Amino acid sequence: MKRDINQNDAIWVRSYQKGSDKAFNKLYDRYERPLFSYLLKMLNNKQIAEDVFQQTWMKVIKALPEYREQQRFGSWLFGIAHHAAIDQIRKTGKQLVDEFASETLDEIDAGAETPDTILIKDEDSARLYEAVEQLPVAQRSVILMRLHGEISFKEIADIEKCSINTVLGRMHYAIANLKKVLVTDTQKRSSYVL
Amino acid sequence: MFCKEFNENGWLYLSDELDGESGKYFEEHIQHCTACQAQLAEARQWSNVIDKLPLHRPSGTIRKSILREAKASCPPKEHTGFFRKWQYSLSFGLPGLAAAALLLLILIKPWNHSDTQVVDILMWDDSVAIEMIDLSLAIITMEKDYNENYENDDVDFLEETTLSVFHDELSDLRTELENYNSMAESI
Ligand SMILES: [Zn+2]
């Protein structure tokens, strides 16, 4: 009975454009939590995340009557939120340029100081949550857009105006960094036991 | 263990973004590459774990103010005159909706129409679909107003069912019209 979610989005968009304000509620409810969680973890501040969240939807509402599905709705929405979040981070004076410039796929070499594979346990989840918040912005944004927002890597490359290799590179680095956190924790735990 | 192929294709494969040739190539590659198999398994594990991280909601007042703004900025309603006639029967709920969809199917049976009319209908039936969904939303909203509990499973179920009935009826209708159209072309 479940239909393709993107098809649903397109129906709600067109329905809203044709005058059904209730169709907007469907779009909002579908994206409320993934989008807000994305902004919260990007900005690490509830108040600011709420402001940017609201700004994003206001922009969407303003542009929606003219929106013609050039882009999938979800990817369009996350794109607007992403740029608003980056503007916000710039405002607070953080240096993003260098961070966004590096980390392409070519730089990833075999092994990269992390163990081959690790087993992620349920109790790691809380620690992992903090670890995601501490990833460099560029890596955090890729991993969260992909996994919370279900935005494809190709769409992320379009949103961030970079190559798909850069996006994949950031994904690899994000996972490698999270892995390091978990491995360090495990080592700490075992040395404590010893 | 490490394989360069995974860096280039692994995550794209998992997110269903490898098309045609590259997809086939990678699928064949992982059949015999144990490094890729291990990396894929781990990547899947990471996806699951991150997927399970808690999601957050903004404060309740934000939802209200955004929806209020959306309502105020909503373009004016477009009504096809035809559909007004069905509004009454639609308001009876699900059986009424199904009946309306069926009547629609009978009323615009393609053999009653000339070629150009069929093209018109093909152009038109998308707006019909939107209108139907729109009306079903109105009914659902009415029911939701009765029951402030937004998470109510029965309401969700009714909504899914209603939309699914519409969807099926309309896709049948579209196929029928398209068949007729190609038939007309071959004559
Ligand atoms: Zn391989």
XYZ file of N, CA, C and O in Angstrom, chain A:
776
model
N 0.821 -1.215 0.000
C 0.000 0.000 0.000
C 0.857 1.269 0.000
O 0.428 2.334 -0.407
N 2.093 1.120 0.479
C 2.978 2.289 0.542
C 3.412 2.700 -0.873
O 3.912 1.884 -1.637
N 3.226 3.951 -1.176
C 3.670 4.426 -2.480
C 4.970 5.183 -2.336
O 5.382 5.556 -1.247
N 5.603 5.393 -3.470
C 6.876 6.094 -3.471
C 6.730 7.467 -2.821
O 5.859 8.246 -3.168
N 7.622 7.722 -1.876
C 7.518 8.932 -1.073
C 7.735 10.189 -1.926
O 7.108 11.216 -1.703
N 8.589 10.096 -2.943
C 8.844 11.267 -3.778
C 7.631 11.629 -4.612
O 7.346 12.795 -4.857
N 6.943 10.558 -5.038
C 5.722 10.767 -5.788
C 4.700 11.482 -4.896
O 4.019 12.400 -5.333
N 4.629 11.042 -3.635
C 3.739 11.714 -2.695
C 4.085 13.190 -2.559
O 3.211 14.039 -2.606
N 5.372 13.475 -2.374
C 5.799 14.861 -2.225
C 5.313 15.695 -3.401
O 4.778 16.787 -3.227
N 5.502 15.155 -4.601
C 5.108 15.904 -5.805
C 3.605 16.165 -5.799
O 3.155 17.247 -6.191
N 2.845 15.181 -5.328
C 1.384 15.356 -5.263
C 1.028 16.471 -4.283
O 0.215 17.344 -4.563
N 1.682 16.443 -3.116
C 1.358 17.484 -2.116
C 1.749 18.868 -2.619
O 1.044 19.840 -2.396
N 2.901 18.940 -3.300
C 3.345 20.238 -3.821
C 2.319 20.778 -4.820
O 1.872 21.921 -4.723
N 1.932 19.906 -5.764
C 0.999 20.368 -6.789
C -0.354 20.696 -6.183
O -1.031 21.638 -6.594
N -0.732 19.905 -5.200
C -2.004 20.137 -4.543
C -2.006 21.499 -3.828
O -2.984 22.243 -3.888
N -0.891 21.811 -3.176
C -0.770 23.118 -2.510
C -0.828 24.245 -3.538
O -1.524 25.239 -3.353
N -0.128 24.044 -4.642
C -0.117 25.070 -5.687
C -1.505 25.296 -6.262
O -1.823 26.371 -6.756
N -2.346 24.242 -6.191
C -3.706 24.363 -6.722
C -4.681 24.822 -5.646
O -5.897 24.755 -5.849
N -4.163 25.203 -4.495
C -5.028 25.822 -3.512
C -5.384 25.008 -2.284
O -6.196 25.428 -1.472
N -4.768 23.823 -2.141
C -5.062 23.063 -0.922
C -3.988 23.335 0.126
O -2.892 22.787 0.070
N -4.328 24.191 1.087
C -3.315 24.521 2.092
C -2.999 23.327 2.982
O -1.927 23.234 3.555
N -3.950 22.374 3.055
C -3.714 21.192 3.901
C -2.598 20.323 3.338
O -1.945 19.588 4.067
N -2.397 20.363 2.035
C -1.351 19.546 1.413
C 0.013 19.939 1.963
O 0.912 19.109 2.080
N 0.146 21.208 2.324
C 1.405 21.670 2.894
C 1.701 20.951 4.217
O 2.851 20.626 4.512
N 0.647 20.714 5.013
C 0.845 20.030 6.299
C 1.522 18.670 6.105
O 2.328 18.250 6.928
N 1.162 18.005 5.004
C 1.749 16.693 4.737
C 3.255 16.823 4.508
O 4.044 16.032 5.021
N 3.615 17.820 3.720
C 5.037 18.046 3.451
C 5.764 18.390 4.741
O 6.828 17.862 5.035
N 5.144 19.288 5.495
C 5.789 19.736 6.724
C 5.992 18.563 7.686
O 7.087 18.365 8.209
N 4.933 17.789 7.880
C 5.019 16.706 8.862
C 6.022 15.634 8.452
O 6.668 15.027 9.289
N 6.154 15.438 7.157
C 7.107 14.441 6.714
C 8.551 14.886 6.987
O 9.395 14.079 7.319
N 8.809 16.161 6.846
C 10.195 16.633 6.940
C 10.540 17.318 8.255
O 11.687 17.673 8.479
N 9.547 17.525 9.104
C 9.813 18.290 10.327
C 10.993 17.731 11.121
O 11.957 18.435 11.409
N 10.916 16.452 11.466
C 11.943 15.893 12.338
C 13.298 15.693 11.649
O 14.325 16.088 12.210
N 13.340 15.098 10.442
C 14.662 14.985 9.793
C 15.335 16.338 9.569
O 16.529 16.490 9.814
N 14.540 17.323 9.157
C 15.135 18.631 8.859
C 15.591 19.331 10.129
O 16.692 19.885 10.183
N 14.743 19.292 11.160
C 15.141 19.963 12.392
C 16.350 19.265 13.017
O 17.272 19.925 13.510
N 16.375 17.946 12.984
C 17.513 17.216 13.552
C 18.788 17.560 12.791
O 19.861 17.690 13.387
N 18.659 17.693 11.489
C 19.812 18.088 10.672
C 20.348 19.436 11.141
O 21.541 19.593 11.409
N 19.439 20.406 11.270
C 19.881 21.755 11.660
C 20.424 21.774 13.086
O 21.405 22.449 13.384
N 19.773 21.003 13.951
C 20.217 20.969 15.345
C 21.654 20.446 15.439
O 22.481 21.000 16.164
N 21.939 19.395 14.680
C 23.282 18.819 14.747
C 24.300 19.651 13.962
O 25.483 19.610 14.260
N 23.834 20.382 12.980
C 24.744 21.271 12.255
C 25.112 22.468 13.114
O 26.241 22.950 13.091
N 24.147 22.977 13.866
C 24.352 24.244 14.568
C 24.613 24.071 16.067
O 25.060 25.009 16.732
N 24.332 22.882 16.577
C 24.583 22.575 17.997
C 23.966 23.580 18.966
O 24.539 23.875 20.013
N 22.820 24.136 18.579
C 22.177 25.111 19.460
C 20.690 25.142 19.115
O 20.313 25.439 17.975
N 19.859 24.823 20.104
C 18.435 24.643 19.816
C 17.769 25.927 19.323
O 17.046 25.938 18.336
N 18.079 27.024 20.014
C 17.461 28.312 19.655
C 17.803 28.724 18.226
O 16.924 29.078 17.435
N 19.101 28.626 17.911
C 19.539 29.005 16.566
C 18.973 28.038 15.528
O 18.513 28.448 14.459
N 18.971 26.749 15.872
C 18.422 25.750 14.935
C 16.950 26.046 14.657
O 16.497 25.944 13.514
N 16.214 26.450 15.676
C 14.792 26.764 15.474
C 14.614 27.987 14.572
O 13.737 28.014 13.717
N 15.478 28.989 14.769
C 15.409 30.178 13.909
C 15.662 29.815 12.448
O 14.910 30.221 11.563
N 16.724 29.037 12.226
C 17.076 28.681 10.848
C 16.002 27.770 10.244
O 15.657 27.891 9.067
N 15.458 26.891 11.081
C 14.380 26.004 10.641
C 13.194 26.824 10.136
O 12.648 26.593 9.053
N 12.837 27.834 10.916
C 11.702 28.686 10.542
C 11.994 29.492 9.269
O 11.172 29.553 8.367
N 13.187 30.054 9.226
C 13.594 30.802 8.011
C 13.491 29.920 6.770
O 13.027 30.357 5.721
N 13.953 28.672 6.922
C 13.933 27.748 5.787
C 12.514 27.550 5.268
O 12.247 27.679 4.075
N 11.593 27.261 6.179
C 10.210 27.013 5.756
C 9.567 28.275 5.183
O 8.767 28.202 4.260
N 9.932 29.431 5.737
C 9.366 30.679 5.195
C 9.824 30.876 3.745
O 9.050 31.288 2.895
N 11.087 30.542 3.499
C 11.594 30.639 2.117
C 10.850 29.658 1.222
O 10.504 29.982 0.081
N 10.647 28.447 1.739
C 9.940 27.421 0.963
C 8.525 27.894 0.625
O 8.076 27.806 -0.526
N 7.831 28.415 1.630
C 6.446 28.867 1.421
C 6.399 29.964 0.364
O 5.527 29.983 -0.501
N 7.377 30.848 0.428
C 7.411 31.955 -0.522
C 7.656 31.460 -1.956
O 7.067 31.960 -2.910
N 8.520 30.448 -2.064
C 8.912 29.986 -3.406
C 8.000 28.890 -3.954
O 8.004 28.620 -5.152
N 7.231 28.258 -3.080
C 6.457 27.079 -3.483
C 5.480 27.313 -4.640
O 5.376 26.459 -5.526
N 4.763 28.437 -4.680
C 3.837 28.608 -5.809
C 4.531 28.564 -7.165
O 3.936 28.158 -8.148
N 5.803 28.950 -7.215
C 6.527 28.971 -8.493
C 7.413 27.739 -8.678
O 8.059 27.580 -9.717
N 7.478 26.908 -7.674
C 8.364 25.738 -7.712
C 7.859 24.744 -8.758
O 6.690 24.396 -8.791
N 8.773 24.289 -9.664
C 8.339 23.417 -10.760
C 9.040 22.064 -10.768
O 9.295 21.498 -11.818
N 9.409 21.573 -9.607
C 10.008 20.235 -9.501
C 11.267 20.059 -10.343
O 11.515 18.980 -10.872
N 12.036 21.152 -10.508
C 13.326 21.032 -11.185
C 14.190 20.087 -10.362
O 15.057 19.410 -10.869
N 13.942 20.101 -9.082
C 14.674 19.292 -8.118
C 13.630 18.554 -7.290
O 12.539 19.063 -7.111
N 13.975 17.404 -6.779
C 13.101 16.694 -5.861
C 12.826 17.607 -4.657
O 13.714 18.318 -4.215
N 11.595 17.586 -4.139
C 11.250 18.506 -3.067
C 12.209 18.384 -1.873
O 12.707 19.385 -1.347
N 12.469 17.137 -1.445
C 13.320 16.920 -0.271
C 14.709 17.511 -0.449
O 15.262 18.127 0.470
N 15.236 17.370 -1.637
C 16.579 17.858 -1.886
C 16.580 19.395 -1.970
O 17.507 20.067 -1.508
N 15.520 19.941 -2.520
C 15.357 21.406 -2.583
C 15.287 21.972 -1.166
O 15.989 22.933 -0.812
N 14.451 21.344 -0.344
C 14.266 21.793 1.039
C 15.581 21.727 1.824
O 15.979 22.695 2.485
N 16.262 20.593 1.740
C 17.520 20.452 2.473
C 18.583 21.411 1.940
O 19.425 21.883 2.700
N 18.526 21.681 0.641
C 19.472 22.644 0.064
C 19.298 24.022 0.691
O 20.271 24.658 1.097
N 18.045 24.456 0.791
C 17.769 25.770 1.391
C 18.248 25.786 2.844
O 18.919 26.714 3.292
N 17.928 24.716 3.580
C 18.319 24.638 4.993
C 19.839 24.602 5.137
O 20.409 25.274 6.013
N 20.477 23.844 4.264
C 21.933 23.712 4.337
C 22.608 25.074 4.165
O 23.479 25.454 4.945
N 22.176 25.824 3.127
C 22.812 27.121 2.884
C 22.540 28.104 4.018
O 23.420 28.871 4.404
N 21.333 28.034 4.566
C 21.019 28.899 5.707
C 21.901 28.535 6.902
O 22.383 29.415 7.626
N 22.114 27.244 7.105
C 22.938 26.804 8.241
C 24.392 27.252 8.057
O 25.032 27.721 9.001
N 24.896 27.110 6.824
C 26.277 27.514 6.560
C 26.435 29.033 6.765
O 27.403 29.495 7.379
N 25.454 29.813 6.292
C 25.488 31.266 6.519
C 25.557 31.565 8.011
O 26.300 32.433 8.457
N 24.738 30.836 8.744
C 24.678 31.039 10.199
C 26.030 30.727 10.844
O 26.513 31.476 11.691
N 26.633 29.629 10.413
C 27.927 29.244 10.989
C 28.988 30.296 10.627
O 29.812 30.675 11.464
N 28.934 30.802 9.401
C 29.881 31.857 8.986
C 29.719 33.091 9.859
O 30.698 33.713 10.240
N 28.448 33.416 10.151
C 28.160 34.596 10.972
C 28.842 34.490 12.323
O 29.276 35.473 12.895
N 28.886 33.273 12.859
C 29.502 33.106 14.166
C 31.025 33.067 14.067
O 31.708 32.828 15.049
N 31.531 33.291 12.845
C 32.969 33.514 12.689
C 33.818 32.286 12.503
O 35.042 32.359 12.537
N 33.174 31.140 12.272
C 33.972 29.930 12.087
C 34.576 29.893 10.691
O 33.978 30.353 9.730
N 35.771 29.353 10.596
C 36.430 29.218 9.300
C 35.962 27.942 8.624
O 36.197 26.855 9.106
N 35.265 28.117 7.509
C 34.743 26.933 6.835
C 35.475 26.638 5.540
O 35.466 25.530 5.056
N 36.099 27.677 4.995
C 36.629 27.546 3.641
C 37.630 26.403 3.529
O 37.503 25.516 2.689
N 38.604 26.401 4.428
C 39.628 25.361 4.357
C 39.027 23.984 4.552
O 39.362 23.035 3.864
N 38.108 23.951 5.486
C 37.511 22.671 5.814
C 36.780 22.080 4.611
O 36.822 20.893 4.357
N 36.102 22.970 3.858
C 35.347 22.483 2.709
C 36.249 22.157 1.525
O 35.869 21.411 0.644
N 37.425 22.767 1.499
C 38.273 22.594 0.328
C 38.941 21.221 0.271
O 39.110 20.657 -0.795
N 39.308 20.697 1.428
C 40.099 19.462 1.412
C 39.217 18.215 1.370
O 38.059 18.271 0.999
N 39.787 17.111 1.732
C 39.047 15.853 1.870
C 38.398 15.354 0.584
O 37.204 15.165 0.511
N 39.160 15.210 -0.445
C 38.579 14.566 -1.629
C 38.942 13.089 -1.602
O 39.771 12.658 -0.822
N 38.302 12.369 -2.493
C 38.450 10.922 -2.497
C 39.895 10.490 -2.754
O 40.357 9.493 -2.231
N 40.615 11.280 -3.569
C 41.985 10.919 -3.921
C 42.892 10.827 -2.698
O 43.881 10.105 -2.707
N 42.537 11.590 -1.675
C 43.435 11.641 -0.519
C 43.257 10.465 0.434
O 44.002 10.293 1.367
N 42.206 9.708 0.193
C 41.979 8.585 1.090
C 42.919 7.446 0.723
O 42.925 6.982 -0.402
N 43.705 7.022 1.664
C 44.590 5.905 1.336
C 44.205 4.686 2.161
O 43.411 4.762 3.091
N 44.759 3.602 1.764
C 44.408 2.334 2.395
C 44.588 2.399 3.910
O 45.564 2.933 4.408
N 43.644 1.855 4.630
C 43.791 1.760 6.075
C 43.475 3.030 6.807
O 42.594 3.050 7.644
N 44.137 4.108 6.478
C 43.946 5.429 7.070
C 43.814 5.395 8.595
O 42.905 5.961 9.183
N 44.728 4.699 9.223
C 44.855 4.689 10.694
C 43.642 4.167 11.450
O 43.484 4.407 12.630
N 42.735 3.521 10.745
C 41.604 2.944 11.479
C 41.602 1.443 11.263
O 42.070 0.955 10.240
N 41.067 0.727 12.227
C 41.032 -0.727 12.048
C 40.100 -1.095 10.900
O 39.263 -0.302 10.503
N 40.248 -2.290 10.386
C 39.460 -2.725 9.226
C 37.964 -2.572 9.443
O 37.307 -1.778 8.811
N 37.479 -3.365 10.333
C 36.039 -3.302 10.599
C 35.843 -3.354 12.107
O 36.634 -3.940 12.826
N 34.787 -2.725 12.556
C 34.514 -2.816 13.990
C 33.052 -3.175 14.177
O 32.234 -2.975 13.292
N 32.753 -3.661 15.328
C 31.371 -4.009 15.641
C 30.776 -2.879 16.475
O 31.319 -2.517 17.509
N 29.690 -2.303 15.982
C 29.088 -1.198 16.723
C 28.011 -1.761 17.650
O 27.078 -2.422 17.213
N 28.172 -1.467 18.936
C 27.209 -2.017 19.903
C 26.152 -0.967 20.234
O 26.360 0.224 20.030
N 25.027 -1.438 20.761
C 23.928 -0.524 21.092
C 24.364 0.561 22.078
O 23.962 1.706 21.976
N 25.215 0.170 23.036
C 25.601 1.146 24.061
C 26.499 2.253 23.490
O 26.746 3.256 24.133
N 26.977 2.059 22.265
C 27.805 3.085 21.633
C 26.964 4.254 21.124
O 27.493 5.319 20.807
N 25.661 4.014 21.015
C 24.805 4.961 20.318
C 24.845 6.386 20.895
O 24.934 7.352 20.148
N 24.828 6.509 22.224
C 24.843 7.833 22.841
C 26.170 8.549 22.557
O 26.195 9.738 22.224
N 27.244 7.793 22.650
C 28.573 8.357 22.394
C 28.693 8.784 20.927
O 29.258 9.819 20.605
N 28.105 7.961 20.076
C 28.132 8.229 18.646
C 27.403 9.527 18.338
O 27.820 10.317 17.489
N 26.314 9.735 19.040
C 25.508 10.926 18.834
C 26.339 12.180 19.093
O 26.323 13.130 18.330
N 27.100 12.137 20.191
C 27.986 13.274 20.500
C 29.080 13.388 19.440
O 29.451 14.477 19.023
N 29.574 12.229 19.027
C 30.674 12.226 18.056
C 30.246 12.859 16.729
O 31.022 13.573 16.103
N 28.999 12.609 16.324
C 28.503 13.199 15.076
C 28.537 14.723 15.189
O 28.956 15.430 14.279
N 28.121 15.229 16.368
C 28.107 16.682 16.567
C 29.495 17.285 16.486
O 29.648 18.471 16.223
N 30.515 16.473 16.752
C 31.875 17.015 16.750
C 32.614 16.844 15.431
O 33.750 17.303 15.286
N 31.974 16.205 14.474
C 32.618 16.069 13.160
C 32.788 17.439 12.530
O 31.988 18.342 12.783
N 33.814 17.612 11.691
C 33.913 18.864 10.934
C 32.616 19.094 10.152
O 31.992 18.123 9.695
N 32.228 20.365 10.027
C 30.936 20.703 9.427
C 30.699 20.017 8.081
O 29.629 19.484 7.816
N 31.724 20.015 7.230
C 31.553 19.465 5.880
C 31.221 17.977 5.920
O 30.403 17.491 5.143
N 31.844 17.252 6.824
C 31.587 15.818 6.941
C 30.226 15.567 7.577
O 29.465 14.695 7.167
N 29.933 16.375 8.605
C 28.680 16.230 9.315
C 27.506 16.443 8.362
O 26.526 15.722 8.368
N 27.649 17.467 7.532
C 26.530 17.805 6.661
C 26.264 16.680 5.650
O 25.118 16.342 5.384
N 27.330 16.060 5.140
C 27.127 14.966 4.180
C 26.467 13.763 4.856
O 25.458 13.241 4.383
N 27.010 13.359 5.980
C 26.510 12.143 6.619
C 25.054 12.338 7.082
O 24.224 11.435 6.946
N 24.729 13.516 7.575
C 23.364 13.745 8.062
C 22.358 13.935 6.925
O 21.237 13.454 7.002
N 22.781 14.633 5.877
C 21.862 14.798 4.747
C 21.553 13.444 4.129
O 20.424 13.152 3.780
N 22.613 12.618 4.000
C 22.417 11.316 3.368
C 21.536 10.415 4.246
O 20.593 9.812 3.768
N 21.860 10.349 5.527
C 21.209 9.326 6.351
C 19.924 9.809 7.033
O 19.002 9.039 7.197
N 19.844 11.071 7.415
C 18.588 11.570 7.999
C 17.644 12.088 6.926
O 16.447 11.881 6.985
N 18.225 12.791 5.958
C 17.371 13.451 4.970
C 17.087 12.600 3.748
O 16.290 12.976 2.909
N 17.776 11.446 3.646
C 17.653 10.595 2.455
C 17.939 11.360 1.166
O 17.281 11.177 0.150
N 18.897 12.265 1.248
C 19.328 13.013 0.077
C 20.442 12.183 -0.586
O 21.348 11.718 0.103
N 20.357 12.006 -1.890
C 21.356 11.165 -2.557
C 22.698 11.899 -2.615
O 22.762 13.120 -2.484
N 23.772 11.127 -2.833
C 25.095 11.750 -2.912
C 25.160 12.739 -4.077
O 25.779 13.785 -3.969
N 24.513 12.362 -5.179
C 24.497 13.266 -6.339
C 23.792 14.577 -5.991
O 24.236 15.657 -6.369
N 22.694 14.464 -5.260
C 21.969 15.676 -4.862
C 22.801 16.511 -3.890
O 22.798 17.746 -3.961
N 23.514 15.836 -2.989
C 24.370 16.569 -2.042
C 25.453 17.339 -2.808
O 25.743 18.495 -2.502
N 26.018 16.675 -3.827
C 27.038 17.348 -4.638
C 26.452 18.608 -5.287
O 27.105 19.654 -5.328
N 25.214 18.516 -5.768
C 24.553 19.695 -6.352
C 24.346 20.782 -5.301
O 24.597 21.957 -5.549
N 23.859 20.370 -4.134
C 23.587 21.335 -3.069
C 24.875 22.040 -2.646
O 24.917 23.257 -2.499
N 25.939 21.276 -2.449
C 27.179 21.856 -1.937
C 28.086 22.364 -3.061
O 29.191 22.829 -2.798
N 27.600 22.259 -4.291
C 28.339 22.726 -5.467
C 29.768 22.207 -5.470
O 30.743 22.961 -5.564
N 29.892 20.887 -5.343
C 31.208 20.262 -5.417
C 31.064 18.956 -6.194
O 29.954 18.594 -6.577
N 32.166 18.270 -6.396
C 32.088 17.028 -7.179
C 31.577 15.899 -6.299
O 31.644 15.958 -5.065
N 31.080 14.855 -6.949
C 30.578 13.710 -6.190
C 31.727 13.024 -5.452
O 31.552 12.503 -4.348
N 32.932 13.071 -6.031
C 34.097 12.498 -5.356
C 34.387 13.204 -4.042
O 34.775 12.577 -3.064
N 34.214 14.518 -4.044
C 34.412 15.269 -2.800
C 33.394 14.827 -1.754
O 33.738 14.602 -0.593
N 32.148 14.669 -2.191
C 31.101 14.246 -1.260
C 31.416 12.863 -0.695
O 31.340 12.638 0.523
N 31.812 11.940 -1.579
C 32.136 10.585 -1.117
C 33.343 10.604 -0.182
O 33.394 9.881 0.803
N 34.316 11.467 -0.505
C 35.478 11.612 0.358
C 35.082 12.043 1.765
O 35.548 11.484 2.760
N 34.167 13.008 1.827
C 33.711 13.490 3.149
C 32.964 12.393 3.908
O 33.073 12.277 5.125
N 32.217 11.595 3.173
C 31.497 10.493 3.805
C 32.488 9.507 4.417
O 32.336 9.084 5.560
N 33.523 9.165 3.639
C 34.536 8.228 4.138
C 35.240 8.784 5.372
O 35.446 8.081 6.348
N 35.586 10.066 5.315
C 36.265 10.676 6.460
C 35.351 10.731 7.672
O 35.795 10.543 8.808
N 34.088 11.009 7.432
C 33.135 11.069 8.548
C 33.082 9.719 9.254
O 33.190 9.637 10.482
N 32.935 8.656 8.467
C 32.865 7.317 9.054
C 34.176 6.979 9.762
O 34.183 6.465 10.884
N 35.300 7.319 9.112
C 36.599 7.026 9.731
C 36.745 7.748 11.069
O 37.231 7.172 12.042
N 36.266 8.998 11.123
C 36.360 9.760 12.375
C 35.465 9.169 13.467
O 35.863 9.080 14.625
N 34.260 8.778 13.084
C 33.360 8.174 14.068
C 33.948 6.861 14.592
O 33.861 6.554 15.780
N 34.564 6.142 13.677
C 35.179 4.872 14.034
C 36.284 5.086 15.066
O 36.379 4.362 16.050
N 37.087 6.123 14.817
C 38.181 6.426 15.750
C 37.628 6.663 17.152
O 38.183 6.197 18.130
N 36.522 7.422 17.224
C 35.935 7.727 18.530
C 35.539 6.435 19.240
O 35.858 6.228 20.410
N 34.864 5.555 18.510
C 34.411 4.310 19.134
C 35.583 3.425 19.537
O 35.584 2.834 20.610
N 36.600 3.358 18.683
C 37.755 2.515 18.986
C 38.485 3.056 20.208
O 38.833 2.313 21.121
N 38.664 4.385 20.273
C 39.325 4.994 21.428
C 38.551 4.679 22.709
O 39.137 4.331 23.733
N 37.229 4.799 22.620
C 36.398 4.488 23.779
C 36.591 3.047 24.235
O 36.739 2.773 25.420
N 36.587 2.141 23.259
C 36.726 0.724 23.594
C 38.069 0.464 24.251
O 38.164 -0.248 25.243
N 39.121 1.132 23.696
C 40.456 0.950 24.284
C 40.497 1.467 25.718
O 41.028 0.824 26.599
N 39.847 2.637 25.926
C 39.806 3.210 27.280
C 39.125 2.251 28.238
O 39.596 2.006 29.336
N 37.995 1.709 27.775
C 37.228 0.788 28.606
C 38.061 -0.425 28.978
O 38.126 -0.814 30.136
N 38.764 -1.004 27.968
C 39.502 -2.234 28.260
C 40.717 -1.949 29.140
O 41.061 -2.752 29.997
N 41.349 -0.783 28.991
C 42.504 -0.485 29.842
C 42.053 -0.247 31.279
O 42.744 -0.553 32.230
N 40.819 0.271 31.420
C 40.272 0.487 32.752
C 40.046 -0.858 33.439
O 40.371 -1.039 34.599
N 39.514 -1.804 32.676
C 39.260 -3.141 33.218
C 40.571 -3.798 33.646
O 40.665 -4.388 34.717
N 41.616 -3.640 32.791
C 42.904 -4.242 33.120
C 43.502 -3.548 34.338
O 44.097 -4.101 35.175
